[in-house]
GROMACS .gro file of C-alpha atoms in nm:
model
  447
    1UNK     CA    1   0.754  12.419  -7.419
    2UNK     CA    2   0.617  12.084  -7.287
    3UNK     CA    3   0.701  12.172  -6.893
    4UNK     CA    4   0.618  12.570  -6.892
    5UNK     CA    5   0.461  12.645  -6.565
    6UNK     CA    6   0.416  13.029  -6.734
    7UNK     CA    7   0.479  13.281  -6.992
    8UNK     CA    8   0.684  13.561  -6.818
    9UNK     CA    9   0.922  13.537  -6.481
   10UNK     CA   10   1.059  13.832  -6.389
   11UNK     CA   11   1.362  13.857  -6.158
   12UNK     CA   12   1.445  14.182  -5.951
   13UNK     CA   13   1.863  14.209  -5.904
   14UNK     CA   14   2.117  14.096  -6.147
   15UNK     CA   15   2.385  13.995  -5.884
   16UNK     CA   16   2.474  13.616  -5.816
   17UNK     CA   17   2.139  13.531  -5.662
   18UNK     CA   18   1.936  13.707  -5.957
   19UNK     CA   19   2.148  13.542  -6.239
   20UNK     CA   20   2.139  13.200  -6.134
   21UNK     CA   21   1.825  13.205  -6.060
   22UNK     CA   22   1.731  13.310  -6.397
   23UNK     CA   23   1.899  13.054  -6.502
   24UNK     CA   24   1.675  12.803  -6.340
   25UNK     CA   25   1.346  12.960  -6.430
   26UNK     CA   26   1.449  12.953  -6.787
   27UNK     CA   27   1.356  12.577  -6.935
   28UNK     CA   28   1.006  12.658  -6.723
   29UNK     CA   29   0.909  12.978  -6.885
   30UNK     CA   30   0.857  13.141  -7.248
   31UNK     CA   31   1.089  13.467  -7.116
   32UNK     CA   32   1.251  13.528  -6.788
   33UNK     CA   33   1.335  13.912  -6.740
   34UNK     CA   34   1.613  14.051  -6.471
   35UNK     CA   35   1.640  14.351  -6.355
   36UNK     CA   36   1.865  14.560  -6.173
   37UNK     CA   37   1.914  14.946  -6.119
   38UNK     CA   38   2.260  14.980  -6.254
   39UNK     CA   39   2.377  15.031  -6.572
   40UNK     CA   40   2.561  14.630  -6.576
   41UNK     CA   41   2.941  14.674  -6.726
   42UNK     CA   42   3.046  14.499  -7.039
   43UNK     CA   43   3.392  14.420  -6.913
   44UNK     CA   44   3.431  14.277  -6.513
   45UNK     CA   45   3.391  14.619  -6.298
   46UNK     CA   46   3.245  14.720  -5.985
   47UNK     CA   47   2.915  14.872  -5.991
   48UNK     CA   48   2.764  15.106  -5.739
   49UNK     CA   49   2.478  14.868  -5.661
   50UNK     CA   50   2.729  14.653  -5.479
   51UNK     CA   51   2.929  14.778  -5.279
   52UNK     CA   52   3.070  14.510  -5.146
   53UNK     CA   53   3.142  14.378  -5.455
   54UNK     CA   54   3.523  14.592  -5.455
   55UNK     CA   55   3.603  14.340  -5.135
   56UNK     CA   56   3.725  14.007  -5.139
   57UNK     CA   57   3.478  13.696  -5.231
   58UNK     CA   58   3.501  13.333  -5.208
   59UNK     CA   59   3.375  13.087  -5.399
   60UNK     CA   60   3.322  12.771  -5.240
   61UNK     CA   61   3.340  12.395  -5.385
   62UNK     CA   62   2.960  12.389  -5.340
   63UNK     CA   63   2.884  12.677  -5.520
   64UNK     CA   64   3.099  12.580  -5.824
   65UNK     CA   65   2.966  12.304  -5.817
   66UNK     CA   66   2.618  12.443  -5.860
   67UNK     CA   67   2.741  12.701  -6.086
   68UNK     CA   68   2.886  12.408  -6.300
   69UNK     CA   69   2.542  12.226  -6.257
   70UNK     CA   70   2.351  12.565  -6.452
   71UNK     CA   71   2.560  12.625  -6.660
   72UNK     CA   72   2.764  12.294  -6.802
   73UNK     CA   73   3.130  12.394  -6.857
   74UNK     CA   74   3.120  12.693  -6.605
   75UNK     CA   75   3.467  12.585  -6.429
   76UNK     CA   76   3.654  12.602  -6.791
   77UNK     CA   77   3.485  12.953  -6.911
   78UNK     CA   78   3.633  13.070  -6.531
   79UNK     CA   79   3.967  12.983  -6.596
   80UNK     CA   80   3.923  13.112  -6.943
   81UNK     CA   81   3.875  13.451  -6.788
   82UNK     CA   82   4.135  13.440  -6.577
   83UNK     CA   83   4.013  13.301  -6.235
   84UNK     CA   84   4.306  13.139  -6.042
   85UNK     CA   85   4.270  12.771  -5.943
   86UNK     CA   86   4.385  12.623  -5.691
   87UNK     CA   87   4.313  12.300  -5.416
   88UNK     CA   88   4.148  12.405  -5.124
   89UNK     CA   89   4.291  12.162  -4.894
   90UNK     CA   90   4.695  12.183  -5.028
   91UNK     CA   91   4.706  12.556  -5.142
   92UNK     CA   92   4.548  12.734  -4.863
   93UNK     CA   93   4.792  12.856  -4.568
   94UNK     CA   94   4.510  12.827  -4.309
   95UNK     CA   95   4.610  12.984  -3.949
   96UNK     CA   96   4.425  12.926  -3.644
   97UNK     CA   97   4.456  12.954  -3.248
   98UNK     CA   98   4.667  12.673  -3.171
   99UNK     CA   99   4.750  12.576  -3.539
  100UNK     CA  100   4.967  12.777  -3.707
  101UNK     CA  101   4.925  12.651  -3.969
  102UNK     CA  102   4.666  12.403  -4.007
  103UNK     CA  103   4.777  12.073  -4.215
  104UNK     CA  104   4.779  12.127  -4.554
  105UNK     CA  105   4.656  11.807  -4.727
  106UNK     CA  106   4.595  11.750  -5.120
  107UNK     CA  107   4.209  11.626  -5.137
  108UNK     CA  108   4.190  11.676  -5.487
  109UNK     CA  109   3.936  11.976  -5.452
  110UNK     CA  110   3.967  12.260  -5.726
  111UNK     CA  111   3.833  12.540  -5.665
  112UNK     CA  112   3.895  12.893  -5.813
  113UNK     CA  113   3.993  13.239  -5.687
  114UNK     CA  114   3.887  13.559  -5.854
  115UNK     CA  115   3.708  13.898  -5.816
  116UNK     CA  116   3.338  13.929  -5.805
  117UNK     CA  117   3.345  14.133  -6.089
  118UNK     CA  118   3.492  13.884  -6.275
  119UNK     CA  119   3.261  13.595  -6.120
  120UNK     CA  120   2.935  13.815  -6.249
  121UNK     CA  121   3.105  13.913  -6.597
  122UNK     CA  122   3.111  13.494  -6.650
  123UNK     CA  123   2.760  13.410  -6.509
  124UNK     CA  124   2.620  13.687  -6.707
  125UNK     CA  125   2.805  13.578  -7.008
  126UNK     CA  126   2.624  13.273  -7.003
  127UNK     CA  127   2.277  13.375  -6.882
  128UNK     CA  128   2.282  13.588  -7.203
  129UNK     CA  129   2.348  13.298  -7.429
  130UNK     CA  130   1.992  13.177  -7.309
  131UNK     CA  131   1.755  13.272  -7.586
  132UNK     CA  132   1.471  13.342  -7.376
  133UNK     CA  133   1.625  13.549  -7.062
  134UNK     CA  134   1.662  13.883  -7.137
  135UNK     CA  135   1.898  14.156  -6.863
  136UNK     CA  136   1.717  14.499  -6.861
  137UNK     CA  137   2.023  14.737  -6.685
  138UNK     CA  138   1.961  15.027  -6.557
  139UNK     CA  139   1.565  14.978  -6.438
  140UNK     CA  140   1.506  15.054  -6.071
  141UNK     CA  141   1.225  14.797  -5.974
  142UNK     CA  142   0.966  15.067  -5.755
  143UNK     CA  143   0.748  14.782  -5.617
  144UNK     CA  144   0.572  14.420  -5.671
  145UNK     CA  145   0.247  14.451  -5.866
  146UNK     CA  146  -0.081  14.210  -5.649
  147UNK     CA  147  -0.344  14.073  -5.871
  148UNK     CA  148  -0.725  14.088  -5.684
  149UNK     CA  149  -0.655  13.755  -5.526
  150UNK     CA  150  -0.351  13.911  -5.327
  151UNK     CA  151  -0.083  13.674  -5.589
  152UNK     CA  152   0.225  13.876  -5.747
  153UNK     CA  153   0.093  13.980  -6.085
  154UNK     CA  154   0.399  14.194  -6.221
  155UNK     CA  155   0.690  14.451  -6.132
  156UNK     CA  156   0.612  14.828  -6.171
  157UNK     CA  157   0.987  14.960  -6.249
  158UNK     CA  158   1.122  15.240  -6.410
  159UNK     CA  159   1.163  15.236  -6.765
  160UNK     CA  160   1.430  15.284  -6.995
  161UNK     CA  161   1.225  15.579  -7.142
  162UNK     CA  162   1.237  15.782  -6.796
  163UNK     CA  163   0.879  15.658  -6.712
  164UNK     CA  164   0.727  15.393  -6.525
  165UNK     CA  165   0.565  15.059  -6.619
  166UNK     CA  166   0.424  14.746  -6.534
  167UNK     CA  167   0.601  14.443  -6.603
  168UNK     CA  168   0.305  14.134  -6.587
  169UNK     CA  169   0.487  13.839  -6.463
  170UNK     CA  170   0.329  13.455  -6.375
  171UNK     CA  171   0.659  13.469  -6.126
  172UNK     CA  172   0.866  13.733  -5.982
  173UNK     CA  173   1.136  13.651  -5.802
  174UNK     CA  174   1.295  13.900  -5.578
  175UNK     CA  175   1.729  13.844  -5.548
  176UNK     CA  176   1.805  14.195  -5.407
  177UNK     CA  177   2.006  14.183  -5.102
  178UNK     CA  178   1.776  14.280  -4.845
  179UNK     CA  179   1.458  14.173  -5.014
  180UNK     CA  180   1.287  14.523  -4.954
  181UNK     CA  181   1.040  14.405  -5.264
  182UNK     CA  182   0.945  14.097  -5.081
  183UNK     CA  183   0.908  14.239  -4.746
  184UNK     CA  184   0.736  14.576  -4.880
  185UNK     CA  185   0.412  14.329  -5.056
  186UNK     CA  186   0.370  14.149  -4.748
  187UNK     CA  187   0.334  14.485  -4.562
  188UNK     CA  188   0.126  14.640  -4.824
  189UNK     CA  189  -0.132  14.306  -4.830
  190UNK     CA  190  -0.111  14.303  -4.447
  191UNK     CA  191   0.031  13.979  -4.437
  192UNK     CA  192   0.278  13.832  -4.144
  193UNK     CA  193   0.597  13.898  -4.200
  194UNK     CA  194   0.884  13.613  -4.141
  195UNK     CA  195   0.995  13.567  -3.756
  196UNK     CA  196   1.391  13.673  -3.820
  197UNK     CA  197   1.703  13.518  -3.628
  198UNK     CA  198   2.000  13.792  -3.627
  199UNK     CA  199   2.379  13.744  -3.516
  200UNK     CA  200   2.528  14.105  -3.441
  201UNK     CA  201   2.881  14.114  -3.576
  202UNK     CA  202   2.919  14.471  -3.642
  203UNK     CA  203   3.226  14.359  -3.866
  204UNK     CA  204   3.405  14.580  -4.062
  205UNK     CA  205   3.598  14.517  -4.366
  206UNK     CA  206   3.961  14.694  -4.492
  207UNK     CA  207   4.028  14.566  -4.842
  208UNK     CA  208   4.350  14.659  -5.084
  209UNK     CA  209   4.474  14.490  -5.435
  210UNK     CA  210   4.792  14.438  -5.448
  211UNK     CA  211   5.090  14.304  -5.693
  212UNK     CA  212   5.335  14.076  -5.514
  213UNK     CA  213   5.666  13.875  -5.612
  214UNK     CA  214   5.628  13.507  -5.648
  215UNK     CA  215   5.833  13.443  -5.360
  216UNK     CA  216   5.644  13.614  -5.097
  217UNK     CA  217   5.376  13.378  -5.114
  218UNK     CA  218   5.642  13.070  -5.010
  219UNK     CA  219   5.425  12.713  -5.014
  220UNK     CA  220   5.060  12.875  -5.053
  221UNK     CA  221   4.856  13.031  -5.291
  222UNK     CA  222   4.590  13.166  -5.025
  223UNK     CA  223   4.617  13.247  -4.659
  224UNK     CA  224   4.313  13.293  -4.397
  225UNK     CA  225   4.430  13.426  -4.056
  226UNK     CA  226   4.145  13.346  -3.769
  227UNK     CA  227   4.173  13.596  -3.498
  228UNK     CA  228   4.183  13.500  -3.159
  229UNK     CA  229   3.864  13.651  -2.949
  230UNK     CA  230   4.015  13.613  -2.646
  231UNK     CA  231   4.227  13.916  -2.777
  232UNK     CA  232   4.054  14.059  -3.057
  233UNK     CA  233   3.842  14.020  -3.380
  234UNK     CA  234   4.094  14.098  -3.642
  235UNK     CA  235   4.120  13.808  -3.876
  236UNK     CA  236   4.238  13.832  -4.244
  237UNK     CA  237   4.204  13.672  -4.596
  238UNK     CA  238   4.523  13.699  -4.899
  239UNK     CA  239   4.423  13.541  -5.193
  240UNK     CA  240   4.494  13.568  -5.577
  241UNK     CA  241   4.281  13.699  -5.868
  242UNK     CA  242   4.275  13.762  -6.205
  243UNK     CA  243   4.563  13.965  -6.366
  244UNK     CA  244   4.828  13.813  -6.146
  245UNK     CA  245   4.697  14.083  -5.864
  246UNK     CA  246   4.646  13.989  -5.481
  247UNK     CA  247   4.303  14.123  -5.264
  248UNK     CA  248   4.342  14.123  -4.899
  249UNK     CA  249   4.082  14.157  -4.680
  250UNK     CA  250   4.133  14.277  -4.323
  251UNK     CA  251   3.834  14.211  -4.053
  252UNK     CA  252   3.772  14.367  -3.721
  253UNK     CA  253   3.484  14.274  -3.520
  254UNK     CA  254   3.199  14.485  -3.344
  255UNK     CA  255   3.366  14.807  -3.486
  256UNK     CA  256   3.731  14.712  -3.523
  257UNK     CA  257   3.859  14.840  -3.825
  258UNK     CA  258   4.156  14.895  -4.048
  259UNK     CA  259   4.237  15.262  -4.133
  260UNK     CA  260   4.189  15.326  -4.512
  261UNK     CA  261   4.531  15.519  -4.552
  262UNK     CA  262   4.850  15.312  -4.636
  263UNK     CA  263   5.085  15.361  -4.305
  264UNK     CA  264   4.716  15.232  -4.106
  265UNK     CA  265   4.654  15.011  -4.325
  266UNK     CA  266   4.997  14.830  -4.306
  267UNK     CA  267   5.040  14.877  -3.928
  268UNK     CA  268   4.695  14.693  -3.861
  269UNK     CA  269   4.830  14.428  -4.127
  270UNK     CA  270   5.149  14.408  -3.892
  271UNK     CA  271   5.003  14.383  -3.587
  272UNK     CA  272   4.772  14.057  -3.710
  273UNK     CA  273   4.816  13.750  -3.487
  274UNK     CA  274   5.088  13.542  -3.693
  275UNK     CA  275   5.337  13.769  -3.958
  276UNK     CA  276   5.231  13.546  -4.298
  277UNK     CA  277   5.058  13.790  -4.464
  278UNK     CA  278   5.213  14.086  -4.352
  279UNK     CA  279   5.538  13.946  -4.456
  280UNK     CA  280   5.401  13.891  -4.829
  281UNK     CA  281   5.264  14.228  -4.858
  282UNK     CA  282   5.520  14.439  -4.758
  283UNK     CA  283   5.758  14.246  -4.982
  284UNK     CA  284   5.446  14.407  -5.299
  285UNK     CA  285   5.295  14.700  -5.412
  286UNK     CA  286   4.963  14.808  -5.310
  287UNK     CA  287   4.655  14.910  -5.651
  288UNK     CA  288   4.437  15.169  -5.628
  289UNK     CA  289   4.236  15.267  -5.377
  290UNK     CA  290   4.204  15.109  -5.010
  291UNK     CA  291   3.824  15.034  -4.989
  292UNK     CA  292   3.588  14.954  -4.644
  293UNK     CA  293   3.280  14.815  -4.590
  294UNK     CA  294   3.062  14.733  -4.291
  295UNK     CA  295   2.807  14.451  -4.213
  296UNK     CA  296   2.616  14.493  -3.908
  297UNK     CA  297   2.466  14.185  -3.869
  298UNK     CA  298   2.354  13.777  -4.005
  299UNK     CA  299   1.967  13.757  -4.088
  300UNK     CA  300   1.760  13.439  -4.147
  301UNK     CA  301   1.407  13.484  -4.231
  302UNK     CA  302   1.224  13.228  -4.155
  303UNK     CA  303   0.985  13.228  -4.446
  304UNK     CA  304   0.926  12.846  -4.368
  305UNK     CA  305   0.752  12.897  -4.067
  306UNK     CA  306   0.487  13.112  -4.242
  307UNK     CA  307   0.164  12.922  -4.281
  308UNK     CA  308   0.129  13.089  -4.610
  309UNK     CA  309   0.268  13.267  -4.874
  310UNK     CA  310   0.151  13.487  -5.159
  311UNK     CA  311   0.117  13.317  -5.464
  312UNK     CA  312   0.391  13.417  -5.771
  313UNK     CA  313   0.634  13.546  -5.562
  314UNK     CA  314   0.978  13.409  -5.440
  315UNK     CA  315   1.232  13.567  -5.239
  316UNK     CA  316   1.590  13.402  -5.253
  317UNK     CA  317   1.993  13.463  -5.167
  318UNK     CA  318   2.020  13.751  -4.935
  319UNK     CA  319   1.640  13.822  -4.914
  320UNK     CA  320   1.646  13.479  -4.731
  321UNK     CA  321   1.948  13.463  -4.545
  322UNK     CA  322   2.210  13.691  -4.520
  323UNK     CA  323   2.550  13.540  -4.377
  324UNK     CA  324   2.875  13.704  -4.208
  325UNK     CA  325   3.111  13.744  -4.533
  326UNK     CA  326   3.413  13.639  -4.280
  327UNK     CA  327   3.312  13.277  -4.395
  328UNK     CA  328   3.269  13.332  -4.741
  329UNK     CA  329   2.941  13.169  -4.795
  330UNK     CA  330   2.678  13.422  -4.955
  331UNK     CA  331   2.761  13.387  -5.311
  332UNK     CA  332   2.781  12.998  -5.276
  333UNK     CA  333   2.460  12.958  -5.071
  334UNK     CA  334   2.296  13.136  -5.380
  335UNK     CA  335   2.396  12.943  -5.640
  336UNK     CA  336   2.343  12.628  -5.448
  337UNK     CA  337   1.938  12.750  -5.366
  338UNK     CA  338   1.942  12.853  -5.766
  339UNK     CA  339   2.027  12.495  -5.870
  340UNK     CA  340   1.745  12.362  -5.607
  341UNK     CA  341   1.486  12.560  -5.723
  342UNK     CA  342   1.604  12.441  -6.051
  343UNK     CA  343   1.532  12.043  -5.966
  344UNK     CA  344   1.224  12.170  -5.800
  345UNK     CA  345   1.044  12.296  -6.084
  346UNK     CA  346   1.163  11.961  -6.288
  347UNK     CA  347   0.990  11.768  -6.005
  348UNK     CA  348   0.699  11.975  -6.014
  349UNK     CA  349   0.604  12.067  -6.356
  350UNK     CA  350   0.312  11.892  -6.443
  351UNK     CA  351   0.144  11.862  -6.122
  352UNK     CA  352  -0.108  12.146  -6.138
  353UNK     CA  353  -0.120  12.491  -5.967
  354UNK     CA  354   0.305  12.459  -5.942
  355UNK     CA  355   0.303  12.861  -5.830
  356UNK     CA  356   0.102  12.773  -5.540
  357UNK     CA  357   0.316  12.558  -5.417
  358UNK     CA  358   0.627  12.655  -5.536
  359UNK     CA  359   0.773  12.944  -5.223
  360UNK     CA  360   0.587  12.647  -4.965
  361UNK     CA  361   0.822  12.363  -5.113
  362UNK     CA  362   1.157  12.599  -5.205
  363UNK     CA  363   1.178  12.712  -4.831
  364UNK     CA  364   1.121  12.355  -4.704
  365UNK     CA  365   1.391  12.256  -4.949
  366UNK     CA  366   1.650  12.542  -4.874
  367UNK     CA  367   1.676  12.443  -4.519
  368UNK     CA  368   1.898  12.168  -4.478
  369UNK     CA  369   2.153  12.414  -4.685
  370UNK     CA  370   2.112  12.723  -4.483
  371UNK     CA  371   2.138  12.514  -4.126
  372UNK     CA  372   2.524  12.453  -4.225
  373UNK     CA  373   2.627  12.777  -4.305
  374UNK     CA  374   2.410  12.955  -4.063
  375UNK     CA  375   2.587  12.685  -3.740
  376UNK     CA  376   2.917  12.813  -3.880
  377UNK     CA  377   2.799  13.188  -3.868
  378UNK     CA  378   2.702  13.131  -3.488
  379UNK     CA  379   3.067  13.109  -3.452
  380UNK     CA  380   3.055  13.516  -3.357
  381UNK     CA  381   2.936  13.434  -3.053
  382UNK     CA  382   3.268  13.340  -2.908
  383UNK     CA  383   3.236  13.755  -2.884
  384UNK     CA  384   3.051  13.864  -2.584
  385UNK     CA  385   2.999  14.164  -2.735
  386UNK     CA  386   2.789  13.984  -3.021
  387UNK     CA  387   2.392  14.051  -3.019
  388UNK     CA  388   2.104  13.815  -3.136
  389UNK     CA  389   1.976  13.476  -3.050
  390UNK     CA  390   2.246  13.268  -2.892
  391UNK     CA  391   2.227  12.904  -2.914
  392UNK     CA  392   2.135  12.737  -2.621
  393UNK     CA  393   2.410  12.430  -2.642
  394UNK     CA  394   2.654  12.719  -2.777
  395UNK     CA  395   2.911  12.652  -2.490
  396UNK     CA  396   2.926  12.277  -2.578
  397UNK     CA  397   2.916  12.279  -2.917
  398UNK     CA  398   3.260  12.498  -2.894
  399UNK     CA  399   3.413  12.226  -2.681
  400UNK     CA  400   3.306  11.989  -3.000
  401UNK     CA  401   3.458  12.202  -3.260
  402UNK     CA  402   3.722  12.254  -3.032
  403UNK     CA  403   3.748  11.859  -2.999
  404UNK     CA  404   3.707  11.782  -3.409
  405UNK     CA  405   3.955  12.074  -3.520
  406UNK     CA  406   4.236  11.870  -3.306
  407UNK     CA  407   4.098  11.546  -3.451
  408UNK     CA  408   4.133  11.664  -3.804
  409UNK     CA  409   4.434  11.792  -3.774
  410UNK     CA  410   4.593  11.461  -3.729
  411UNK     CA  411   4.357  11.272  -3.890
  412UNK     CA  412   4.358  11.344  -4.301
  413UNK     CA  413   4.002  11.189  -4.309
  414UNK     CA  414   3.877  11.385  -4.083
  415UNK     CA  415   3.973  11.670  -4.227
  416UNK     CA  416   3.858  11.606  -4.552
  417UNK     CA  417   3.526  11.581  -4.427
  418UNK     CA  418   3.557  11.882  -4.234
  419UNK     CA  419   3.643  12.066  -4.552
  420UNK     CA  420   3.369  11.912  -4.730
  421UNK     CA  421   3.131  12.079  -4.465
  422UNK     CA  422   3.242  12.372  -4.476
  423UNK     CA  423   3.282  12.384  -4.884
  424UNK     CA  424   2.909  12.314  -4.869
  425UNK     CA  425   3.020  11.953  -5.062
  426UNK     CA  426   2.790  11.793  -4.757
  427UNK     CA  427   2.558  11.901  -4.465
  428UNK     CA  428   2.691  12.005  -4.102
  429UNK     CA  429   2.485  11.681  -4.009
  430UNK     CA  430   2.807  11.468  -4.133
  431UNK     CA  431   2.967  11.618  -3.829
  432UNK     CA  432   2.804  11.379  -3.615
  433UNK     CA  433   2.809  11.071  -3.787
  434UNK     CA  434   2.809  10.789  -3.482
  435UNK     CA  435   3.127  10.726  -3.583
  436UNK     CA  436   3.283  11.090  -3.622
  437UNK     CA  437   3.100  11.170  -3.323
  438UNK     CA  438   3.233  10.871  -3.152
  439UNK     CA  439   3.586  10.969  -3.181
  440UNK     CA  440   3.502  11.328  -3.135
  441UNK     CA  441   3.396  11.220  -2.804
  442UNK     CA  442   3.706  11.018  -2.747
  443UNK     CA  443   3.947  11.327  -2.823
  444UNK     CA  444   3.754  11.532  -2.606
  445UNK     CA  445   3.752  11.273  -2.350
  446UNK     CA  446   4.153  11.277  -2.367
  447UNK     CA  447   4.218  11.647  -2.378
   0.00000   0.00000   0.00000
């Protein structure tokens, strides 16, 4: 091939972050390889190697719009499967301190709502029409291989045999979720690790599927219920998936949690700030088994703010940044980096040593998209109860959110924008436009 930067890229996890991905490297390499420990279901299914993956995701605009920028057509093969669209801004019940509910306004975004499961069944579907990426299930990475110079040569992993081998690789790119691989080379070369920034959520997460009559869910095809901190963290998100089933997530923060029995279950439901969801669910029938998760805490490495980095190896999704799942950003983030690294390699190719500079330029590129999500995850400070590095202007940048929520609730073009930030359509930066920021300034000047 006319741009190939090498012969063999080898990806370690076969989750969002490690498919996408994939499907980057693949117009830059003879054969991209993934692998991932578990043995990767035909059919949409959890798999022990997520756990999380049995709770509720969200897919943002952003991220399908990425998704839709690897793989052409990806928006009609989800609905083909099943995923349940809807418009962000009309069909979503959203319920806030102080707005209960928030405007619902037709902006004309689409978006879908499904299972992850069923999100990972699709973007492996079309990662395997690729005729040079290849998914290897069921092959436990063990560590990254270092050529004499100290660059990632290869991926020693357990083979399908019951031994071990060495995969070579010119790239390896490491997509597990807390990028051990990545982290484990650096130690092992002695090399400085990233400085990490850390929120300290402690959240924990109550999820059930459930079936529920069509007129439960009166005006709204999704609801997210904010808690209010000043009382507790218990927030919660109802939306539809495939098979004409309901997931509902219940949150509790620094250690709140729903009980995993029914009767629990449906008294911590009841006892949520507004009745909306509660109301639907009683009125259904719960599926399966009540499931619970726990995430201690937001990390950003700071890989950018190494002055080097080995060459060959590339850590990205989760091994970068891992976010709160509250806002329903991970899964989005990654695709979004995937489709970066994807124009990076175009812009690159041809300009000589491209693995020497390619983790250097991906981190300086990745910023700008992690700085949104990551101001929206600093949110959990409202909690004082909430551990890590506090922002310095946190205090007045609530009084500006506080300021822009009341502005966009009367204002539909405000809002839109708003959504658009937090969809990932457009950075956090649009937030202070002179202009937004000039009548942000006026509503708080009025309140």
């Amino acid at each position: 091939m006319s741009n190939s930067i090498g012969e063999q890229a080898v990806v370690i996890g076969a989750g969002l972050a490690g498919l996408t991905a994939a499907a980057a490297l693949s117009d830059y390499f003879a054969r991209v390889t993934v692998l991932d420990r578990d043995e990767l279901p035909p059919q949409a299914a959890s798999r022990s190697g997520v756990p999380q993956g049995k709770h509720l995701h969200v897919l943002l605009a952003g991220g399908q719009q990425a998704l839709e920028e690897l793989f052409p057509g990806f928006d009609r093969d989800l609905a083909a499967a099943g995923a349940v669209q809807l418009d962000a801004g009309f069909d979503t019940r959203v319920e806030q301190p102080g707005y209960d509910p928030f405007p619902q306004r037709d902006f004309g975004m689409s978006v879908y709502a499904m299972s992850r499961p069923l999100l990972e069944q699709v973007v492996r579907g079309r990662v395997q029409q690729l005729r040079n990426v290849s998914i290897a299930s069921h092959c436990r990475a063990r560590d990254i291989a270092a050529a004499p110079d100290g660059a990632a040569s290869g991926v020693r992993c357990d083979s399908t045999a019951g031994g071990a081998e060495t995969l070579p690789a010119d790239l390896v790119v490491d997509a597990t979720g807390l990028g051990a691989a990545t982290t484990t080379f650096l130690k092992a070369r002695g090399l400085a690790l990233p400085p990490e920034t850390s929120i300290g959520i402690d959240m924990r997460y109550t999820s059930a599927v459930f079936t529920l009559p069509e007129a439960a869910t009166p005006g709204w095809k999704g609801v997210v219920t904010f808690p209010d901190p000043r009382i507790d963290g218990r927030g919660a998100v109802l939306f539809p998936i495939e098979g004409g089933r309901w997931m509902l997530a219940l949150a509790g923060a620094h250690g709140d949690a729903a009980p995993a029995d029914i009767d629990g279950f449906m008294e911590f439901a009841r006892q949520l700030r507004t009745p909306t969801i509660y109301d639907a669910i009683s009125r259904g029938r719960i599926e399966g088994d009540i499931m619970r998760f726990a995430f201690p805490a937001s990390v950003r490495r700071h890989f950018e703010r190494l002055e080097s980095f080995p060459r060959g190896l590339l850590p990205i999704g989760d091994a970068v940044c891992r976010f709160n799942p509250a806002f329903g950003q991970g899964m989005s983030v990654a695709a979004i980096e995937a489709a970066i690294l994807k124009r990076l390699l175009s812009r690159l190719a041809g300009t000589g040593d491209v693995l020497a500079q390619l983790a250097t330029a991906f981190f300086a590129e990745i910023q700008p998209v992690l700085d949104t999500p990551w101001g929206v995850a600093t949110a959990d400070f409202v909690y004082p109860q909430t551990t890590g590095d506090r922002p310095p202007d946190f205090e007045a940048g609530l009084k500006f959110q506080a300021a822009l929520t009341s502005l966009a609730a009367r204002e539909p073009d405000i809002h839109k924008l708003l959504l658009e930030v937090r969809h990932l359509l457009k950075p956090g930066s649009a937030l202070r436009d002179p202009d937004v920021a000039r009548r942000v300034q006026q509503e708080m000047a009025a309140a």
